[in-house]
């Protein structure tokens, strides 16, 4: 069975600074990987996804993530954050076996300070 | 396009009462998921359907929980009887398989349940 570990529960960062949110996964088969964002009192929205091909994936709002198969990681990065990026970020994994079960990490709270 | 619609947005009830949460997926989507979000356990998959058929209900906590999808445009999650530990935000999400959008889940805004 697949699992996801988000290594940081909270990440405080100053506005315009770079940020990296870490995600590691475990699976015995190939996987699809996702990052979602949740703003207060809202549902989750897809930021970006890795299905196949280039390991560097670009998403909305200037975010990008890199799939590293050898390290089983899918870290999320942004070179310069804004106050509006303050939210909860979830890494998710789905095994590429024909099923559709998507498992989420515990989430990382990104807090951008002025 | 209308997104995933959940109701009620907020529900406060007393222990022992029956709770029914409702979800209308995005038209044309053939997968529907129910997730529960709590501070302690994060986002847990409860059950998901494909073409109205339950595919995996291994995340349903216990027999007090049941989910149905009588047609492609409606699903319910029922808790009977409810307990304080069921307090959480329940999310419904829908999706479809095909093209570059494979795997993306579209979430509703959630139903916040408080059981006193």
mmCIF file of N, CA and C in Angstrom, chain A residues 38-110:
data_model
loop_
_atom_site.group_PDB
_atom_site.id
_atom_site.type_symbol
_atom_site.label_atom_id
_atom_site.label_comp_id
_atom_site.label_asym_id
_atom_site.label_seq_id
_atom_site.Cartn_x
_atom_site.Cartn_y
_atom_site.Cartn_z
ATOM 1 N N UNK A 38 -5.029 24.061 0.117
ATOM 2 C CA UNK A 38 -6.312 24.317 0.785
ATOM 3 C C UNK A 38 -6.261 25.661 1.480
ATOM 4 N N UNK A 39 -7.073 26.596 1.021
ATOM 5 C CA UNK A 39 -7.217 27.881 1.690
ATOM 6 C C UNK A 39 -8.278 27.746 2.788
ATOM 7 N N UNK A 40 -8.254 28.619 3.781
ATOM 8 C CA UNK A 40 -9.179 28.481 4.920
ATOM 9 C C UNK A 40 -10.627 28.323 4.490
ATOM 10 N N UNK A 41 -11.278 27.366 5.097
ATOM 11 C CA UNK A 41 -12.711 27.112 4.891
ATOM 12 C C UNK A 41 -13.053 26.761 3.443
ATOM 13 N N UNK A 42 -12.092 26.204 2.739
ATOM 14 C CA UNK A 42 -12.340 25.794 1.365
ATOM 15 C C UNK A 42 -11.913 24.346 1.158
ATOM 16 N N UNK A 43 -12.329 23.790 0.026
ATOM 17 C CA UNK A 43 -11.851 22.467 -0.358
ATOM 18 C C UNK A 43 -10.457 22.547 -0.939
ATOM 19 N N UNK A 44 -9.915 21.415 -1.301
ATOM 20 C CA UNK A 44 -8.576 21.365 -1.865
ATOM 21 C C UNK A 44 -8.615 21.658 -3.356
ATOM 22 N N UNK A 45 -7.553 22.322 -3.824
ATOM 23 C CA UNK A 45 -7.425 22.616 -5.250
ATOM 24 C C UNK A 45 -6.094 22.055 -5.739
ATOM 25 N N UNK A 46 -6.090 21.542 -6.946
ATOM 26 C CA UNK A 46 -4.866 20.983 -7.498
ATOM 27 C C UNK A 46 -3.875 22.086 -7.852
ATOM 28 N N UNK A 47 -2.645 21.932 -7.381
ATOM 29 C CA UNK A 47 -1.553 22.838 -7.748
ATOM 30 C C UNK A 47 -0.798 22.318 -8.960
ATOM 31 N N UNK A 48 -0.441 21.038 -8.896
ATOM 32 C CA UNK A 48 0.301 20.419 -9.980
ATOM 33 C C UNK A 48 0.279 18.905 -9.807
ATOM 34 N N UNK A 49 0.708 18.220 -10.873
ATOM 35 C CA UNK A 49 0.707 16.764 -10.817
ATOM 36 C C UNK A 49 1.849 16.218 -11.667
ATOM 37 N N UNK A 50 2.323 15.057 -11.270
ATOM 38 C CA UNK A 50 3.285 14.309 -12.048
ATOM 39 C C UNK A 50 2.630 12.981 -12.445
ATOM 40 N N UNK A 51 2.531 12.769 -13.744
ATOM 41 C CA UNK A 51 1.984 11.506 -14.242
ATOM 42 C C UNK A 51 3.084 10.690 -14.927
ATOM 43 N N UNK A 52 3.873 11.363 -15.751
ATOM 44 C CA UNK A 52 4.982 10.703 -16.442
ATOM 45 C C UNK A 52 5.780 11.789 -17.145
ATOM 46 N N UNK A 53 6.890 11.400 -17.767
ATOM 47 C CA UNK A 53 7.657 12.353 -18.556
ATOM 48 C C UNK A 53 8.619 13.162 -17.716
ATOM 49 N N UNK A 54 8.730 14.439 -18.025
ATOM 50 C CA UNK A 54 9.682 15.309 -17.345
ATOM 51 C C UNK A 54 9.468 15.281 -15.841
ATOM 52 N N UNK A 55 10.565 15.165 -15.125
ATOM 53 C CA UNK A 55 10.455 15.070 -13.662
ATOM 54 C C UNK A 55 10.220 16.423 -13.010
ATOM 55 N N UNK A 56 10.423 17.504 -13.738
ATOM 56 C CA UNK A 56 10.153 18.837 -13.204
ATOM 57 C C UNK A 56 8.786 19.282 -13.705
ATOM 58 N N UNK A 57 7.904 19.495 -12.759
ATOM 59 C CA UNK A 57 6.527 19.811 -13.105
ATOM 60 C C UNK A 57 6.203 21.229 -12.645
ATOM 61 N N UNK A 58 5.621 22.003 -13.524
ATOM 62 C CA UNK A 58 5.225 23.372 -13.158
ATOM 63 C C UNK A 58 3.720 23.422 -12.966
ATOM 64 N N UNK A 59 3.301 24.179 -11.950
ATOM 65 C CA UNK A 59 1.891 24.276 -11.658
ATOM 66 C C UNK A 59 1.417 25.716 -11.645
ATOM 67 N N UNK A 60 0.291 25.917 -11.000
ATOM 68 C CA UNK A 60 -0.291 27.259 -10.936
ATOM 69 C C UNK A 60 0.404 28.087 -9.865
ATOM 70 N N UNK A 61 0.223 29.386 -9.949
ATOM 71 C CA UNK A 61 0.720 30.323 -8.941
ATOM 72 C C UNK A 61 2.237 30.288 -8.755
ATOM 73 N N UNK A 62 2.967 29.879 -9.785
ATOM 74 C CA UNK A 62 4.421 29.895 -9.728
ATOM 75 C C UNK A 62 5.060 28.738 -8.995
ATOM 76 N N UNK A 63 4.291 27.756 -8.596
ATOM 77 C CA UNK A 63 4.842 26.595 -7.912
ATOM 78 C C UNK A 63 5.381 25.571 -8.910
ATOM 79 N N UNK A 64 6.377 24.815 -8.461
ATOM 80 C CA UNK A 64 6.892 23.712 -9.238
ATOM 81 C C UNK A 64 7.333 22.603 -8.286
ATOM 82 N N UNK A 65 7.436 21.401 -8.820
ATOM 83 C CA UNK A 65 7.854 20.268 -7.997
ATOM 84 C C UNK A 65 8.715 19.348 -8.852
ATOM 85 N N UNK A 66 9.604 18.639 -8.185
ATOM 86 C CA UNK A 66 10.492 17.724 -8.888
ATOM 87 C C UNK A 66 10.318 16.308 -8.368
ATOM 88 N N UNK A 67 10.048 15.401 -9.275
ATOM 89 C CA UNK A 67 9.916 14.001 -8.934
ATOM 90 C C UNK A 67 11.298 13.367 -8.928
ATOM 91 N N UNK A 68 11.649 12.745 -7.810
ATOM 92 C CA UNK A 68 12.933 12.060 -7.700
ATOM 93 C C UNK A 68 12.656 10.611 -7.327
ATOM 94 N N UNK A 69 12.748 9.740 -8.315
ATOM 95 C CA UNK A 69 12.368 8.343 -8.091
ATOM 96 C C UNK A 69 13.324 7.640 -7.123
ATOM 97 N N UNK A 70 14.620 7.929 -7.236
ATOM 98 C CA UNK A 70 15.594 7.245 -6.384
ATOM 99 C C UNK A 70 15.435 7.633 -4.919
ATOM 100 N N UNK A 71 15.016 8.865 -4.681
ATOM 101 C CA UNK A 71 14.801 9.322 -3.300
ATOM 102 C C UNK A 71 13.342 9.262 -2.897
ATOM 103 N N UNK A 72 12.508 8.784 -3.781
ATOM 104 C CA UNK A 72 11.042 8.710 -3.561
ATOM 105 C C UNK A 72 10.530 10.015 -2.964
ATOM 106 N N UNK A 73 10.885 11.107 -3.626
ATOM 107 C CA UNK A 73 10.470 12.420 -3.135
ATOM 108 C C UNK A 73 9.759 13.203 -4.225
ATOM 109 N N UNK A 74 8.998 14.186 -3.785
ATOM 110 C CA UNK A 74 8.262 15.064 -4.698
ATOM 111 C C UNK A 74 8.108 16.401 -3.978
ATOM 112 N N UNK A 75 9.220 17.106 -3.828
ATOM 113 C CA UNK A 75 9.225 18.358 -3.071
ATOM 114 C C UNK A 75 8.646 19.509 -3.889
ATOM 115 N N UNK A 76 7.923 20.363 -3.211
ATOM 116 C CA UNK A 76 7.272 21.530 -3.833
ATOM 117 C C UNK A 76 8.115 22.763 -3.565
ATOM 118 N N UNK A 77 8.263 23.603 -4.586
ATOM 119 C CA UNK A 77 9.103 24.788 -4.435
ATOM 120 C C UNK A 77 8.439 26.000 -5.067
ATOM 121 N N UNK A 78 8.807 27.165 -4.518
ATOM 122 C CA UNK A 78 8.441 28.429 -5.139
ATOM 123 C C UNK A 78 9.578 29.403 -4.866
ATOM 124 N N UNK A 79 10.076 30.091 -5.892
ATOM 125 C CA UNK A 79 11.250 30.957 -5.709
ATOM 126 C C UNK A 79 10.982 32.210 -4.895
ATOM 127 N N UNK A 80 9.728 32.676 -4.880
ATOM 128 C CA UNK A 80 9.417 33.915 -4.168
ATOM 129 C C UNK A 80 7.947 33.867 -3.755
ATOM 130 N N UNK A 81 7.704 33.773 -2.464
ATOM 131 C CA UNK A 81 6.318 33.598 -2.011
ATOM 132 C C UNK A 81 5.649 34.932 -1.717
ATOM 133 N N UNK A 82 4.316 34.882 -1.766
ATOM 134 C CA UNK A 82 3.508 36.060 -1.449
ATOM 135 C C UNK A 82 2.654 35.767 -0.232
ATOM 136 N N UNK A 83 2.161 36.818 0.378
ATOM 137 C CA UNK A 83 1.274 36.667 1.529
ATOM 138 C C UNK A 83 0.106 35.742 1.175
ATOM 139 N N UNK A 84 -0.373 35.874 -0.046
ATOM 140 C CA UNK A 84 -1.542 35.103 -0.476
ATOM 141 C C UNK A 84 -1.258 33.604 -0.613
ATOM 142 N N UNK A 85 -0.003 33.213 -0.517
ATOM 143 C CA UNK A 85 0.340 31.784 -0.563
ATOM 144 C C UNK A 85 0.130 31.095 0.782
ATOM 145 N N UNK A 86 -0.182 31.866 1.807
ATOM 146 C CA UNK A 86 -0.460 31.274 3.115
ATOM 147 C C UNK A 86 -1.648 30.328 3.004
ATOM 148 N N UNK A 87 -1.401 29.063 3.313
ATOM 149 C CA UNK A 87 -2.420 28.026 3.134
ATOM 150 C C UNK A 87 -1.846 26.702 3.621
ATOM 151 N N UNK A 88 -2.659 25.665 3.538
ATOM 152 C CA UNK A 88 -2.205 24.307 3.842
ATOM 153 C C UNK A 88 -1.952 23.593 2.517
ATOM 154 N N UNK A 89 -0.825 22.892 2.450
ATOM 155 C CA UNK A 89 -0.426 22.209 1.224
ATOM 156 C C UNK A 89 -0.347 20.708 1.483
ATOM 157 N N UNK A 90 -0.962 19.956 0.588
ATOM 158 C CA UNK A 90 -1.033 18.508 0.738
ATOM 159 C C UNK A 90 -0.365 17.815 -0.442
ATOM 160 N N UNK A 91 0.490 16.880 -0.119
ATOM 161 C CA UNK A 91 1.074 15.989 -1.108
ATOM 162 C C UNK A 91 0.204 14.734 -1.173
ATOM 163 N N UNK A 92 0.011 14.199 -2.364
ATOM 164 C CA UNK A 92 -0.850 13.023 -2.513
ATOM 165 C C UNK A 92 -0.254 12.059 -3.527
ATOM 166 N N UNK A 93 -0.580 10.786 -3.364
ATOM 167 C CA UNK A 93 -0.041 9.749 -4.239
ATOM 168 C C UNK A 93 -1.142 8.786 -4.641
ATOM 169 N N UNK A 94 -1.038 8.334 -5.875
ATOM 170 C CA UNK A 94 -1.972 7.303 -6.356
ATOM 171 C C UNK A 94 -1.147 6.288 -7.131
ATOM 172 N N UNK A 95 -1.356 5.025 -6.796
ATOM 173 C CA UNK A 95 -0.605 3.973 -7.471
ATOM 174 C C UNK A 95 -1.108 3.801 -8.899
ATOM 175 N N UNK A 96 -0.160 3.560 -9.797
ATOM 176 C CA UNK A 96 -0.463 3.421 -11.214
ATOM 177 C C UNK A 96 -0.794 1.962 -11.524
ATOM 178 N N UNK A 97 -1.868 1.481 -10.873
ATOM 179 C CA UNK A 97 -2.229 0.076 -11.038
ATOM 180 C C UNK A 97 -3.649 -0.074 -11.565
ATOM 181 N N UNK A 98 -4.223 1.030 -11.991
ATOM 182 C CA UNK A 98 -5.588 0.972 -12.496
ATOM 183 C C UNK A 98 -6.626 1.385 -11.473
ATOM 184 N N UNK A 99 -6.273 1.361 -10.208
ATOM 185 C CA UNK A 99 -7.201 1.831 -9.184
ATOM 186 C C UNK A 99 -7.206 3.346 -9.123
ATOM 187 N N UNK A 100 -8.008 3.885 -8.248
ATOM 188 C CA UNK A 100 -8.131 5.335 -8.193
ATOM 189 C C UNK A 100 -8.036 5.852 -6.764
ATOM 190 N N UNK A 101 -7.389 5.070 -5.901
ATOM 191 C CA UNK A 101 -7.301 5.433 -4.498
ATOM 192 C C UNK A 101 -6.175 6.431 -4.308
ATOM 193 N N UNK A 102 -6.516 7.652 -3.948
ATOM 194 C CA UNK A 102 -5.531 8.710 -3.749
ATOM 195 C C UNK A 102 -5.342 8.941 -2.253
ATOM 196 N N UNK A 103 -4.086 8.819 -1.803
ATOM 197 C CA UNK A 103 -3.759 8.967 -0.390
ATOM 198 C C UNK A 103 -3.043 10.298 -0.182
ATOM 199 N N UNK A 104 -3.445 11.017 0.858
ATOM 200 C CA UNK A 104 -2.893 12.334 1.140
ATOM 201 C C UNK A 104 -1.947 12.298 2.337
ATOM 202 N N UNK A 105 -0.945 13.168 2.289
ATOM 203 C CA UNK A 105 -0.105 13.393 3.445
ATOM 204 C C UNK A 105 -0.832 14.212 4.492
ATOM 205 N N UNK A 106 -0.158 14.422 5.615
ATOM 206 C CA UNK A 106 -0.787 15.120 6.742
ATOM 207 C C UNK A 106 -0.911 16.613 6.516
ATOM 208 N N UNK A 107 -0.229 17.129 5.530
ATOM 209 C CA UNK A 107 -0.323 18.548 5.221
ATOM 210 C C UNK A 107 0.815 19.355 5.822
ATOM 211 N N UNK A 108 1.162 20.446 5.146
ATOM 212 C CA UNK A 108 2.151 21.411 5.643
ATOM 213 C C UNK A 108 1.522 22.784 5.613
ATOM 214 N N UNK A 109 1.525 23.426 6.766
ATOM 215 C CA UNK A 109 0.967 24.767 6.865
ATOM 216 C C UNK A 109 2.053 25.770 6.496
ATOM 217 N N UNK A 110 1.865 26.461 5.368
ATOM 218 C CA UNK A 110 2.795 27.512 4.954
ATOM 219 C C UNK A 110 2.270 28.841 5.452
#
